[in-house]
Amino acid sequence: MATRKTSLKKPGNKTFDVDALWQIERLGAPSLSPDGAQAVASLTRYSMETNKSQTQLWLLSTLGGAPRALTSAGDKDGGPQWSPKGDRIAFVARREQEGAKDEEAQLYLIAPDGGEARRAATVATGIEAFKWFPDGRRIAFISWVWPGLKGAPAQAKALKEFKERKESGYVTDQAVYRYWDHHIPMGRVAHLHVLDTATGKVSDLFEGSDYELTRAEPDANCFDISPDGKRIVFAFDPQPEKKLDHCYALAEIEVRSAKIQVLLQDKAWDFQAPRYSHAGAHLAFLASNQGKKHTMPAQLAVLDQQGHWAVLSEQWDHEVAAPLQWDEDDLGVLFCAEERGRRHLWRFDVKTCEAHVLFEGGHATGFALAAGTLVVQHDGVQHPPRLSVLEAEGRADEGGRARRIESFNDSLLAGYAFGRDEPVTYQGALGDDVQMWLIYPPGFNPKKKYPILHLIHGGPHTAFGDAWHFRWNAQTMAAQGYVVACVNYHGSSSFGYAFLDSITQRWGELELQDVEAGTDWLLKNPWADKKRVFATGGSYGGYMVAWMNGHLKPGRYQAYICHAGCFDWQAMFADDAYTWHAKELGAWYWDDPAKVASQSPHAFAKNMATPTLVIHGALDYRVPDAQGLAYYNTLKAKGVDARLLWFPDENHWILKARNSKLWYGEFFDWLKRHDPAGKPVAKGRKAGKA
């Protein structure tokens, strides 16, 4: 097995660019051994030359030992989970073994001390998310099956016939038929299964019933296994016709008899991410009062064995994110939640209903807890994802009691100069405080002049803050000499519910005021070059730059870049989230077309005159590529300087290495082309104090 040794170097002065960005090895979420002594995580490497990636599993000691590679034969070994007994690690992969090559992802088992991974079973319809049973022998997993068929042979036969069919048409009468970048497997639904790892026997728990899991990429947060292994709780849509905006209920199935009992159902409440306590007496889950409003946050709730439930975090103005994890004493629940542009790991006391930060971000994205050991996956503007162990109980951050257990990218990044970052606050729309995150160029000198680059986030109910972003990497942009400004406008998450909900049914209005106020704040600084101001954004951020083009006089911004942006809200009805439109915009387009148009950039096309680079992917079902094409065509028809970058094989995000390099190249070339200074981009600026 390979081991990893890393020598640290002094901070370098090379310009951080897209090639360096794709050399970064990307760490996945951790899983801990039962004794807490080791963590297992996936590590993905990308090749710009081959335009491919390879993912392996690595073992990381929480006690101080060197990391070592656990797998090497597979290309996509992912989602590792340590067994409760500690003797095996399960993971999902596509491999070739004993002359059989996996057509669909399968479950593999490997001993922690190495050796050859073993395919646990061959499931024709493939395996997605999974969880170990407490006995360490069985595994529950998700697979997409034909609900009217019985038995694995029938499923395998149906899949073979479907793949061999000569027709290519997709036929459906369902409301949910495609999601994000793929069509829902035609005629199939997501069922829970149980696999016996000793015999390879597989059983479909939902077979013969109408139950199914979400059609929106079901994962391990959809279900949980009771401590005694006799029951599985899961979230499901109780309505006959499934829709993405429906309220989900919670049900429990007896593993032996497959008898299902609905635990909790309320037409006004959406219930998700159930998690049993260690003693099995309580069930933690996420609850959102959709009957009150569709923007209501997910809150922490608990159900007892008598059927009584309560929202515990009702007075805590934060949104709780899955997964949930009971503390080992069952007196608290761990989870991640945002706060003012950062994302922390919290412990919520179920007795006092108070939340305390266990790990302060940056951006905490994952964690694992076992035998008193807590490992956190986290990133920040200054570094890509890392894994750290909390040395002792209590509050921790990168300068406190959190200790790195790996150093995969340290040698690579030591040669590059990064710019400092900071949040600033100014008065925006409605007289409210608005946060803007700034990332300065390396060697920033306040006595010099710098161009301004707005990076407007999507969502709209998300935030840009102290986080690493591979697709819109602020350090890569700042390294080209820009002061990068990320406005957390009204509607952004992490600033309380009232702030998030304030833009509902009047999209564009407050956000524009916030971005403009941010520009005013920036231009008051002596280092800001008033003649070199640009605005870029993706998804809702793309919508915003199109909105700005129709509402601001030419010259305020030298150029725009619109990535996967919404342009026409009526035509957007082709997206996969169309059932939310009336809730967000205030009306269906056929009931009040004027109200919808008043929030749609296309209605203000007459005013558009600022040069714009439009970028879109053909596999984008969240914002269909016709949006970008219509925007581009509109600009061309009006004689506005415009350029189109269209990807036939990308979705809402640009995920392939070579496509990403093209994306960044076009991005910076467009800005340079419309930069009055006309200076070439940086080619090795020396780092200085910022």
XYZ file of C-alpha atoms in Angstrom:
690
model
C 0.000 0.000 0.000
C 1.162 3.495 -0.815
C 1.915 6.000 1.900
C 1.944 9.747 1.579
C 4.672 12.064 2.863
C 4.425 15.787 2.278
C 7.154 18.378 2.664
C 5.972 21.914 3.289
C 7.471 24.844 1.415
C 7.450 28.549 2.033
C 4.579 30.451 0.372
C 5.353 30.818 -3.306
C 4.772 33.535 -5.833
C 3.291 31.624 -8.758
C -0.056 32.802 -10.095
C -2.828 30.424 -9.112
C -4.615 29.435 -12.311
C -7.031 26.879 -13.705
C -4.297 24.288 -14.246
C -3.299 24.515 -10.595
C -6.965 24.379 -9.599
C -7.410 21.050 -11.362
C -4.231 19.600 -9.864
C -5.840 19.783 -6.437
C -6.752 16.385 -5.011
C -10.338 16.494 -3.808
C -11.190 14.921 -0.470
C -14.583 13.368 0.213
C -16.570 13.079 3.432
C -15.049 10.905 6.185
C -16.266 7.699 7.822
C -14.730 6.646 11.142
C -13.756 3.232 12.446
C -15.808 2.217 15.507
C -12.870 2.989 17.810
C -12.318 6.393 16.209
C -8.668 5.640 15.452
C -8.948 5.819 11.665
C -10.987 7.618 9.047
C -11.607 6.518 5.485
C -12.316 9.021 2.729
C -12.299 9.174 -1.036
C -9.651 11.181 -2.885
C -10.248 12.246 -6.480
C -7.504 13.267 -8.897
C -8.104 14.865 -12.293
C -5.946 14.791 -15.392
C -6.032 17.766 -17.724
C -4.263 15.616 -20.319
C -6.729 12.709 -20.345
C -9.741 14.796 -19.254
C -10.612 12.021 -16.813
C -10.644 11.493 -13.053
C -9.683 8.678 -10.729
C -11.030 8.190 -7.211
C -9.362 6.045 -4.569
C -9.986 5.381 -0.905
C -7.455 6.486 1.694
C -7.062 5.592 5.353
C -6.211 8.487 7.657
C -5.079 8.054 11.237
C -6.730 10.313 13.799
C -3.804 9.560 16.132
C -1.016 10.911 13.953
C 0.040 8.198 11.495
C 0.728 8.760 7.798
C -2.172 8.373 5.311
C -2.146 5.265 3.152
C -4.025 4.254 0.032
C -6.625 1.535 0.585
C -7.771 0.978 -3.013
C -6.085 1.373 -6.368
C -7.838 -0.947 -8.823
C -11.011 1.072 -9.316
C -11.515 4.366 -11.125
C -14.520 5.576 -9.137
C -14.304 4.135 -5.640
C -16.619 6.323 -3.585
C -18.943 6.707 -0.608
C -16.934 4.557 1.843
C -18.589 3.488 5.103
C -16.901 1.622 7.932
C -18.795 -1.402 9.259
C -20.002 -1.283 12.888
C -17.659 -4.177 13.708
C -14.683 -2.416 12.168
C -13.635 -5.417 10.109
C -14.727 -4.163 6.687
C -15.272 -1.006 4.674
C -18.059 -0.878 2.111
C -17.963 1.390 -0.915
C -19.650 1.853 -4.278
C -17.721 1.370 -7.514
C -17.766 0.106 -11.070
C -15.053 -2.496 -11.518
C -14.120 -5.581 -13.445
C -13.819 -8.653 -11.262
C -13.695 -12.357 -12.070
C -14.268 -11.585 -15.746
C -17.414 -9.573 -15.089
C -17.431 -5.826 -15.694
C -19.969 -3.756 -13.799
C -22.506 -2.073 -16.060
C -24.032 -0.333 -13.035
C -22.421 0.740 -9.773
C -22.086 -2.127 -7.297
C -21.235 -2.509 -3.615
C -17.733 -3.678 -2.704
C -16.202 -4.771 0.601
C -12.580 -4.498 1.648
C -10.684 -5.143 4.869
C -9.106 -2.058 6.478
C -5.676 -3.680 6.360
C -5.951 -4.009 2.598
C -6.209 -6.841 0.158
C -8.549 -7.264 -2.763
C -11.985 -5.675 -2.621
C -14.857 -8.135 -3.054
C -18.096 -7.464 -4.888
C -20.815 -8.068 -2.285
C -23.485 -8.916 -4.839
C -24.475 -8.208 -8.408
C -27.547 -6.003 -8.506
C -28.672 -5.509 -12.092
C -30.268 -2.125 -11.451
C -27.221 -0.892 -9.545
C -26.590 0.427 -6.065
C -26.639 4.035 -4.984
C -26.575 5.217 -1.371
C -26.305 2.669 1.445
C -25.988 2.193 5.212
C -24.712 -0.646 7.376
C -27.046 -2.456 9.741
C -25.823 -2.443 13.359
C -25.015 -6.179 13.092
C -22.244 -5.419 10.581
C -23.566 -8.183 8.322
C -26.386 -6.568 6.373
C -26.539 -3.382 4.329
C -29.552 -1.313 3.303
C -29.253 0.371 -0.082
C -31.210 2.239 -2.744
C -31.811 0.986 -6.264
C -34.113 2.135 -9.077
C -36.483 -0.694 -10.012
C -39.669 -1.388 -11.962
C -42.308 -1.314 -9.201
C -44.632 -3.841 -10.813
C -42.031 -6.605 -11.044
C -41.123 -9.165 -8.394
C -37.701 -10.623 -7.782
C -34.197 -9.798 -8.933
C -34.351 -11.991 -12.084
C -37.382 -10.060 -13.342
C -35.618 -6.750 -12.745
C -32.493 -7.965 -14.549
C -34.576 -9.186 -17.499
C -36.442 -5.875 -17.739
C -33.213 -3.878 -17.645
C -31.645 -6.038 -20.350
C -34.677 -5.604 -22.603
C -34.722 -1.853 -22.004
C -31.056 -1.480 -22.948
C -31.534 -3.606 -26.081
C -34.595 -1.759 -27.329
C -34.324 -0.035 -30.711
C -36.462 2.971 -29.769
C -34.949 6.043 -28.125
C -38.095 7.880 -27.056
C -38.799 8.723 -23.423
C -42.463 8.245 -22.511
C -44.041 9.414 -19.259
C -47.199 10.740 -17.636
C -45.381 11.775 -14.449
C -44.906 15.334 -13.143
C -41.290 14.541 -12.239
C -39.562 13.027 -15.238
C -36.147 14.655 -15.238
C -33.933 16.144 -12.552
C -30.882 18.391 -12.748
C -29.080 16.751 -15.683
C -30.722 13.371 -16.189
C -34.085 11.813 -16.868
C -35.682 9.723 -14.142
C -35.153 6.082 -15.205
C -38.174 5.439 -17.380
C -40.832 3.459 -15.556
C -38.662 2.974 -12.479
C -38.727 4.243 -8.898
C -36.269 4.232 -5.992
C -36.763 1.361 -3.544
C -35.017 0.373 -0.339
C -33.276 -3.017 -0.420
C -31.437 -5.211 2.069
C -28.245 -7.063 1.194
C -26.825 -9.921 3.252
C -23.061 -9.566 2.777
C -22.420 -13.182 3.770
C -24.740 -14.777 1.220
C -25.175 -12.008 -1.337
C -28.954 -12.329 -1.003
C -30.885 -9.169 -1.867
C -34.493 -8.331 -1.002
C -36.607 -5.357 -2.082
C -38.351 -3.975 1.014
C -40.885 -1.968 -1.003
C -41.732 -4.736 -3.442
C -45.477 -4.994 -3.996
C -46.187 -1.640 -2.351
C -46.730 1.892 -3.639
C -43.933 3.320 -1.508
C -40.872 4.895 -3.060
C -38.130 7.314 -2.075
C -37.676 10.769 -3.553
C -37.082 11.019 -7.260
C -34.644 13.881 -6.687
C -31.406 11.939 -6.264
C -32.218 9.863 -3.155
C -29.283 9.489 -0.770
C -28.442 8.042 2.636
C -30.204 10.947 4.356
C -33.544 9.608 3.104
C -33.575 6.730 5.576
C -32.062 5.344 8.775
C -31.805 1.951 10.473
C -32.940 1.419 14.072
C -30.283 0.478 16.661
C -31.716 -3.049 16.954
C -31.742 -3.447 13.174
C -35.407 -4.398 13.105
C -36.830 -1.252 11.513
C -35.950 1.341 8.895
C -37.441 4.819 8.896
C -37.701 6.700 5.609
C -39.125 9.877 4.098
C -41.651 9.576 1.265
C -44.107 11.598 -0.802
C -47.604 10.482 0.277
C -49.350 11.968 -2.768
C -50.313 9.665 -5.666
C -48.607 11.933 -8.206
C -45.091 12.838 -7.084
C -43.854 16.439 -7.277
C -40.660 18.093 -6.098
C -42.469 20.635 -3.933
C -44.690 18.162 -2.070
C -44.536 17.775 1.699
C -42.904 14.489 2.667
C -44.041 12.166 5.459
C -42.097 9.710 7.621
C -42.805 5.993 7.697
C -41.207 2.960 9.321
C -40.867 -0.501 7.838
C -40.279 -3.738 9.742
C -37.373 -5.421 8.009
C -38.561 -8.985 8.623
C -42.230 -8.604 7.659
C -41.993 -5.545 5.350
C -44.967 -4.107 7.222
C -45.049 -0.318 6.879
C -46.459 2.169 9.385
C -46.738 5.904 8.768
C -45.162 7.686 11.731
C -45.759 11.295 10.857
C -47.764 13.000 8.139
C -49.055 16.575 8.002
C -50.084 18.303 4.794
C -48.572 21.569 6.062
C -45.191 20.129 7.078
C -42.306 18.662 5.113
C -40.364 15.991 7.036
C -36.897 14.851 5.930
C -33.597 13.242 7.011
C -34.770 10.993 9.900
C -32.167 9.736 12.377
C -32.653 7.314 15.299
C -31.087 8.059 18.660
C -28.586 5.482 19.935
C -31.125 4.131 22.427
C -33.845 4.093 19.782
C -36.254 6.080 21.951
C -36.285 9.196 19.800
C -36.161 10.125 16.164
C -34.537 13.366 15.054
C -35.535 14.798 11.681
C -35.861 18.016 9.680
C -39.217 19.768 9.650
C -40.242 22.702 7.464
C -43.608 24.434 7.839
C -44.469 24.644 4.153
C -48.070 25.417 4.993
C -46.908 28.752 6.335
C -44.648 29.568 3.393
C -42.517 27.711 0.892
C -39.353 29.503 2.051
C -39.656 28.332 5.658
C -36.358 26.849 6.867
C -35.681 23.244 7.740
C -35.631 23.010 11.537
C -34.576 20.340 14.007
C -37.479 18.273 15.306
C -37.746 15.163 17.499
C -40.396 12.417 17.650
C -40.787 10.142 20.697
C -42.155 6.608 20.929
C -45.583 7.876 21.991
C -45.988 9.707 18.708
C -45.398 13.185 20.136
C -43.171 15.496 18.151
C -41.865 19.016 18.528
C -39.692 21.478 16.653
C -36.734 22.143 18.956
C -34.958 24.853 16.967
C -38.028 27.014 16.363
C -36.535 29.992 18.229
C -33.116 29.573 16.582
C -33.029 31.620 13.384
C -30.859 29.234 11.374
C -31.564 26.554 8.793
C -30.484 23.059 9.806
C -28.822 20.883 7.157
C -28.699 17.098 6.837
C -27.176 14.811 7.888
C -28.197 14.736 11.532
C -26.106 12.794 14.045
C -27.044 12.137 17.665
C -24.273 12.799 20.132
C -23.087 9.675 21.892
C -25.043 10.528 25.051
C -28.295 11.113 23.092
C -28.574 14.536 24.732
C -27.604 16.511 21.664
C -27.775 16.420 17.867
C -24.891 17.398 15.589
C -25.389 19.065 12.208
C -24.027 21.795 9.956
C -25.688 25.177 9.588
C -24.769 28.491 8.013
C -24.174 31.753 9.821
C -23.285 35.029 8.091
C -21.422 33.604 5.109
C -19.803 30.770 7.040
C -20.885 27.220 7.782
C -20.196 25.699 11.191
C -20.623 22.306 12.818
C -23.054 22.675 15.705
C -24.295 20.658 18.662
C -27.914 21.318 19.575
C -28.846 20.424 23.157
C -32.239 18.691 23.076
C -32.936 19.599 26.719
C -32.050 23.296 26.763
C -32.736 23.877 23.032
C -29.479 25.776 22.744
C -26.994 25.495 19.873
C -23.230 25.591 20.379
C -20.505 25.663 17.752
C -18.258 22.593 17.815
C -16.221 23.593 14.794
C -16.192 27.100 13.372
C -15.887 27.519 9.600
C -14.842 28.465 7.028
C -17.177 26.024 5.504
C -17.856 22.755 7.325
C -19.305 20.294 4.823
C -19.178 16.878 6.495
C -18.312 15.129 9.739
C -18.110 11.757 11.453
C -18.351 10.856 15.151
C -17.235 7.620 16.832
C -15.858 6.713 20.265
C -15.509 10.349 21.253
C -13.564 11.229 18.114
C -14.984 13.892 15.823
C -13.572 14.403 12.317
C -14.680 17.371 10.204
C -14.473 17.955 6.470
C -14.006 21.674 5.869
C -12.764 24.246 3.387
C -12.426 28.012 3.115
C -11.482 30.800 0.741
C -7.830 30.111 1.583
C -7.810 26.336 1.069
C -9.676 23.429 -0.573
C -11.373 20.683 1.489
C -9.420 19.270 4.415
C -10.026 16.715 7.138
C -9.362 17.636 10.755
C -9.964 15.957 14.091
C -11.180 17.915 17.096
C -8.612 17.466 19.822
C -10.990 18.055 22.733
C -14.577 18.907 23.431
C -15.624 22.492 23.006
C -15.387 25.197 20.378
C -12.741 24.758 17.712
C -11.622 26.353 14.493
C -8.571 26.201 12.284
C -6.569 28.089 14.870
C -7.937 26.192 17.844
C -8.307 22.567 18.796
C -8.733 21.202 15.268
C -5.769 19.159 14.011
C -5.244 18.231 10.359
C -5.036 14.500 9.682
C -3.880 14.862 6.083
C -1.839 17.234 3.957
C -2.658 16.089 0.436
C -2.464 19.464 -1.294
C 0.035 21.324 0.871
C 3.078 20.851 -1.355
C 1.149 21.870 -4.462
C -0.390 25.002 -2.959
C 2.790 26.103 -1.205
C 4.120 27.364 -4.523
C 1.213 29.710 -5.184
C 0.334 33.149 -3.923
C -3.139 33.598 -2.482
C -4.891 36.860 -1.716
C -6.381 37.673 1.648
C -10.145 37.797 2.132
C -12.491 39.636 4.445
C -16.203 40.337 4.892
C -17.408 43.945 4.920
C -20.834 45.316 5.793
C -22.671 48.260 4.280
C -26.226 49.577 4.105
C -28.256 48.038 1.312
C -31.922 47.793 0.347
C -34.528 48.626 3.000
C -31.760 50.177 5.079
C -30.573 46.691 6.105
C -26.992 45.662 6.665
C -25.643 43.683 3.720
C -22.494 41.573 3.777
C -20.000 41.535 0.928
C -17.064 39.140 0.896
C -13.890 40.550 -0.641
C -10.948 38.571 -2.004
C -7.933 40.745 -2.815
C -5.238 40.019 -5.389
C -1.992 38.558 -4.031
C 0.351 41.365 -3.059
C -2.522 43.840 -2.858
C -1.264 47.411 -2.452
C -3.952 49.932 -1.386
C -1.960 52.709 -3.059
C -2.504 51.140 -6.485
C -5.612 50.893 -8.666
C -7.445 47.591 -9.208
C -10.369 46.468 -11.371
C -13.528 45.292 -9.577
C -15.100 41.928 -10.343
C -18.538 41.164 -8.916
C -19.127 37.443 -8.450
C -22.883 37.158 -7.864
C -24.044 33.914 -6.313
C -26.921 31.712 -7.455
C -29.813 30.275 -5.543
C -31.036 32.845 -4.752
C -31.241 31.307 -1.272
C -27.550 30.498 -0.899
C -24.530 32.613 0.040
C -20.955 33.319 -1.025
C -18.571 33.488 1.888
C -15.618 31.747 3.453
C -15.754 28.692 1.207
C -13.690 27.073 -1.523
C -15.423 26.853 -4.886
C -13.961 24.775 -7.704
C -16.246 26.110 -10.437
C -16.212 29.805 -9.454
C -12.906 29.955 -7.660
C -12.367 33.387 -6.141
C -8.615 32.902 -5.689
C -8.206 32.052 -9.363
C -10.036 35.261 -10.250
C -8.218 37.421 -7.713
C -4.898 36.048 -8.976
C -5.609 37.786 -12.284
C -5.482 41.139 -10.525
C -9.147 41.690 -9.654
C -10.647 42.644 -6.320
C -13.385 40.023 -6.238
C -16.626 41.148 -4.559
C -19.284 38.633 -3.483
C -22.462 40.374 -2.323
C -24.781 38.398 -0.068
C -27.825 40.275 -1.259
C -31.358 40.159 0.178
C -32.591 36.605 -0.308
C -29.251 35.057 0.657
C -29.106 32.308 3.250
C -27.271 32.486 6.596
C -28.622 35.922 7.629
C -31.934 34.889 9.153
C -35.308 33.987 7.718
C -36.675 37.517 7.258
C -33.675 38.489 5.134
C -33.970 35.310 3.033
C -37.700 35.657 2.446
C -37.634 39.394 1.711
C -37.318 38.988 -2.074
C -40.184 36.524 -2.521
C -42.507 37.502 -5.375
C -40.439 40.576 -6.250
C -37.265 39.042 -7.632
C -34.572 41.393 -8.854
C -35.692 44.501 -6.958
C -33.826 44.330 -3.642
C -30.933 42.298 -4.999
C -30.125 44.967 -7.578
C -30.149 47.661 -4.903
C -27.743 45.579 -2.815
C -25.303 44.941 -5.666
C -25.399 48.601 -6.659
C -24.831 49.720 -3.070
C -21.900 47.306 -2.971
C -20.444 48.878 -6.092
C -20.865 52.338 -4.551
C -19.036 51.150 -1.425
C -16.210 49.689 -3.507
C -15.768 52.791 -5.651
C -15.330 54.975 -2.573
C -12.044 53.181 -1.927
C -8.957 54.847 -3.446
C -7.733 51.525 -4.829
C -10.884 50.915 -6.924
C -10.624 51.747 -10.627
C -13.995 53.263 -11.538
C -13.449 52.588 -15.225
C -12.818 48.878 -14.766
C -15.890 47.371 -13.086
C -17.355 44.025 -14.182
C -20.252 41.840 -13.020
C -20.492 38.076 -13.413
C -22.807 35.427 -12.044
C -24.179 31.922 -12.444
C -27.749 30.596 -12.242
C -29.595 33.223 -10.180
C -26.395 35.250 -10.407
C -26.716 34.933 -14.184
C -30.301 36.103 -13.869
C -29.006 39.092 -11.917
C -26.481 40.211 -14.548
C -29.183 39.913 -17.229
C -31.481 41.917 -14.938
C -28.745 44.522 -14.484
C -28.273 44.758 -18.247
C -31.930 45.694 -18.604
C -32.058 48.137 -15.684
C -28.720 49.984 -15.557
C -27.306 52.530 -17.946
C -24.405 51.342 -20.108
C -21.018 52.307 -18.731
C -21.639 51.491 -15.090
C -20.159 48.042 -15.791
C -17.759 47.469 -18.649
C -18.997 43.934 -19.324
C -21.143 41.127 -17.953
C -20.739 37.350 -17.861
C -23.949 35.325 -17.588
C -23.493 31.628 -16.800
C -26.626 29.433 -16.857
C -28.773 32.463 -16.131
C -32.572 32.736 -16.150
C -33.714 35.084 -18.921
C -37.429 34.481 -19.515
C -39.545 33.212 -16.618
C -42.370 32.037 -18.870
C -40.030 29.953 -21.018
C -38.345 28.733 -17.817
C -41.418 26.564 -17.294
C -39.443 23.891 -19.155
C -37.178 23.457 -16.110
C -37.307 20.599 -13.608
C -38.462 22.867 -10.759
C -41.490 24.387 -12.493
C -43.868 23.586 -9.626
C -42.142 26.247 -7.502
C -42.597 29.105 -9.982
C -45.916 30.454 -8.718
C -44.677 30.343 -5.131
C -41.531 32.304 -5.918
C -42.946 34.717 -8.498
C -46.448 35.145 -7.056
C -48.495 33.732 -9.937
C -48.645 31.184 -12.701
C -47.741 32.784 -16.005
C -51.214 32.056 -17.418
C -52.971 33.726 -14.493
C -50.923 36.914 -14.248
C -48.419 37.176 -17.091
C -47.676 40.801 -16.235
C -46.543 39.923 -12.701
C -44.270 37.187 -14.003
C -42.883 39.441 -16.747
C -42.167 42.197 -14.230
C -39.568 39.890 -12.661
C -38.178 38.579 -15.958
C -35.068 40.078 -17.636
C -36.435 39.465 -21.127
C -39.154 42.058 -20.538
C -36.461 44.725 -20.298
C -34.462 43.638 -23.336
C -35.031 47.006 -25.001
C -32.585 48.593 -22.531
C -29.827 45.982 -22.841
C -26.626 47.412 -24.269
C -23.675 46.186 -22.171
C -21.353 43.546 -23.719
C -22.119 40.071 -22.353
C -20.522 36.651 -22.496
C -23.267 34.012 -22.258
C -22.360 30.493 -21.080
C -24.669 27.477 -20.914
C -24.699 23.676 -20.901
C -27.113 21.535 -22.914
C -27.629 19.111 -20.007
C -28.840 21.874 -17.705
C -32.406 20.997 -16.719
C -32.554 23.442 -13.806
C -32.062 26.410 -16.170
C -32.560 24.934 -19.654
C -30.019 26.056 -22.217
C -32.716 27.748 -24.302
C -32.509 30.505 -21.656
C -28.897 31.264 -22.508
C -29.493 30.902 -26.240
C -32.457 33.287 -26.105
C -30.416 35.849 -24.189
C -27.512 35.569 -26.613
C -29.816 35.779 -29.644
C -31.511 38.844 -28.173
C -28.201 40.636 -27.723
C -27.071 39.739 -31.227
C -30.368 40.908 -32.715
C -29.940 44.216 -30.917
C -26.364 44.626 -32.119
C -24.917 44.331 -28.609
C -21.407 42.885 -28.381
C -21.953 39.303 -27.229
C -20.201 35.957 -27.234
C -21.578 32.459 -26.597
C -19.862 29.512 -24.911
C -22.119 26.445 -25.154
C -21.292 22.959 -23.888
C -23.176 19.952 -25.302
C -21.977 17.691 -22.469
C -22.228 19.860 -19.324
C -25.086 20.559 -16.943
C -25.706 23.560 -14.670
C -22.058 23.215 -13.672
C -18.893 22.762 -15.718
C -17.457 19.511 -14.379
C -14.904 18.315 -16.938
C -11.306 19.495 -16.613
C -10.758 20.610 -20.216
C -14.158 22.280 -20.384
C -13.337 24.113 -17.172
C -10.065 25.319 -18.657
C -11.960 26.603 -21.695
C -14.512 28.235 -19.363
C -11.858 30.116 -17.381
C -10.020 31.042 -20.575
C -13.129 32.551 -22.179
C -14.059 34.185 -18.857
C -10.771 36.054 -18.467
C -10.408 36.806 -22.186
C -13.825 38.478 -22.193
C -12.947 40.640 -19.212
C -9.593 41.580 -20.757
C -11.230 42.393 -24.075
C -13.501 44.942 -22.384
C -10.940 46.287 -19.933
C -10.114 49.905 -20.817
C -6.642 49.435 -19.360
C -5.982 46.726 -21.919
C -3.272 45.183 -19.768
C -2.385 41.510 -20.094
C -3.413 39.173 -17.302
C -0.933 38.391 -14.556
C 1.886 35.971 -15.389
C 3.673 35.418 -12.096
C 3.032 38.334 -9.764
C 5.139 38.248 -6.670
C 3.291 37.858 -3.427
C 3.380 40.619 -0.879
C 1.496 41.665 2.163
C -2.222 42.199 1.719
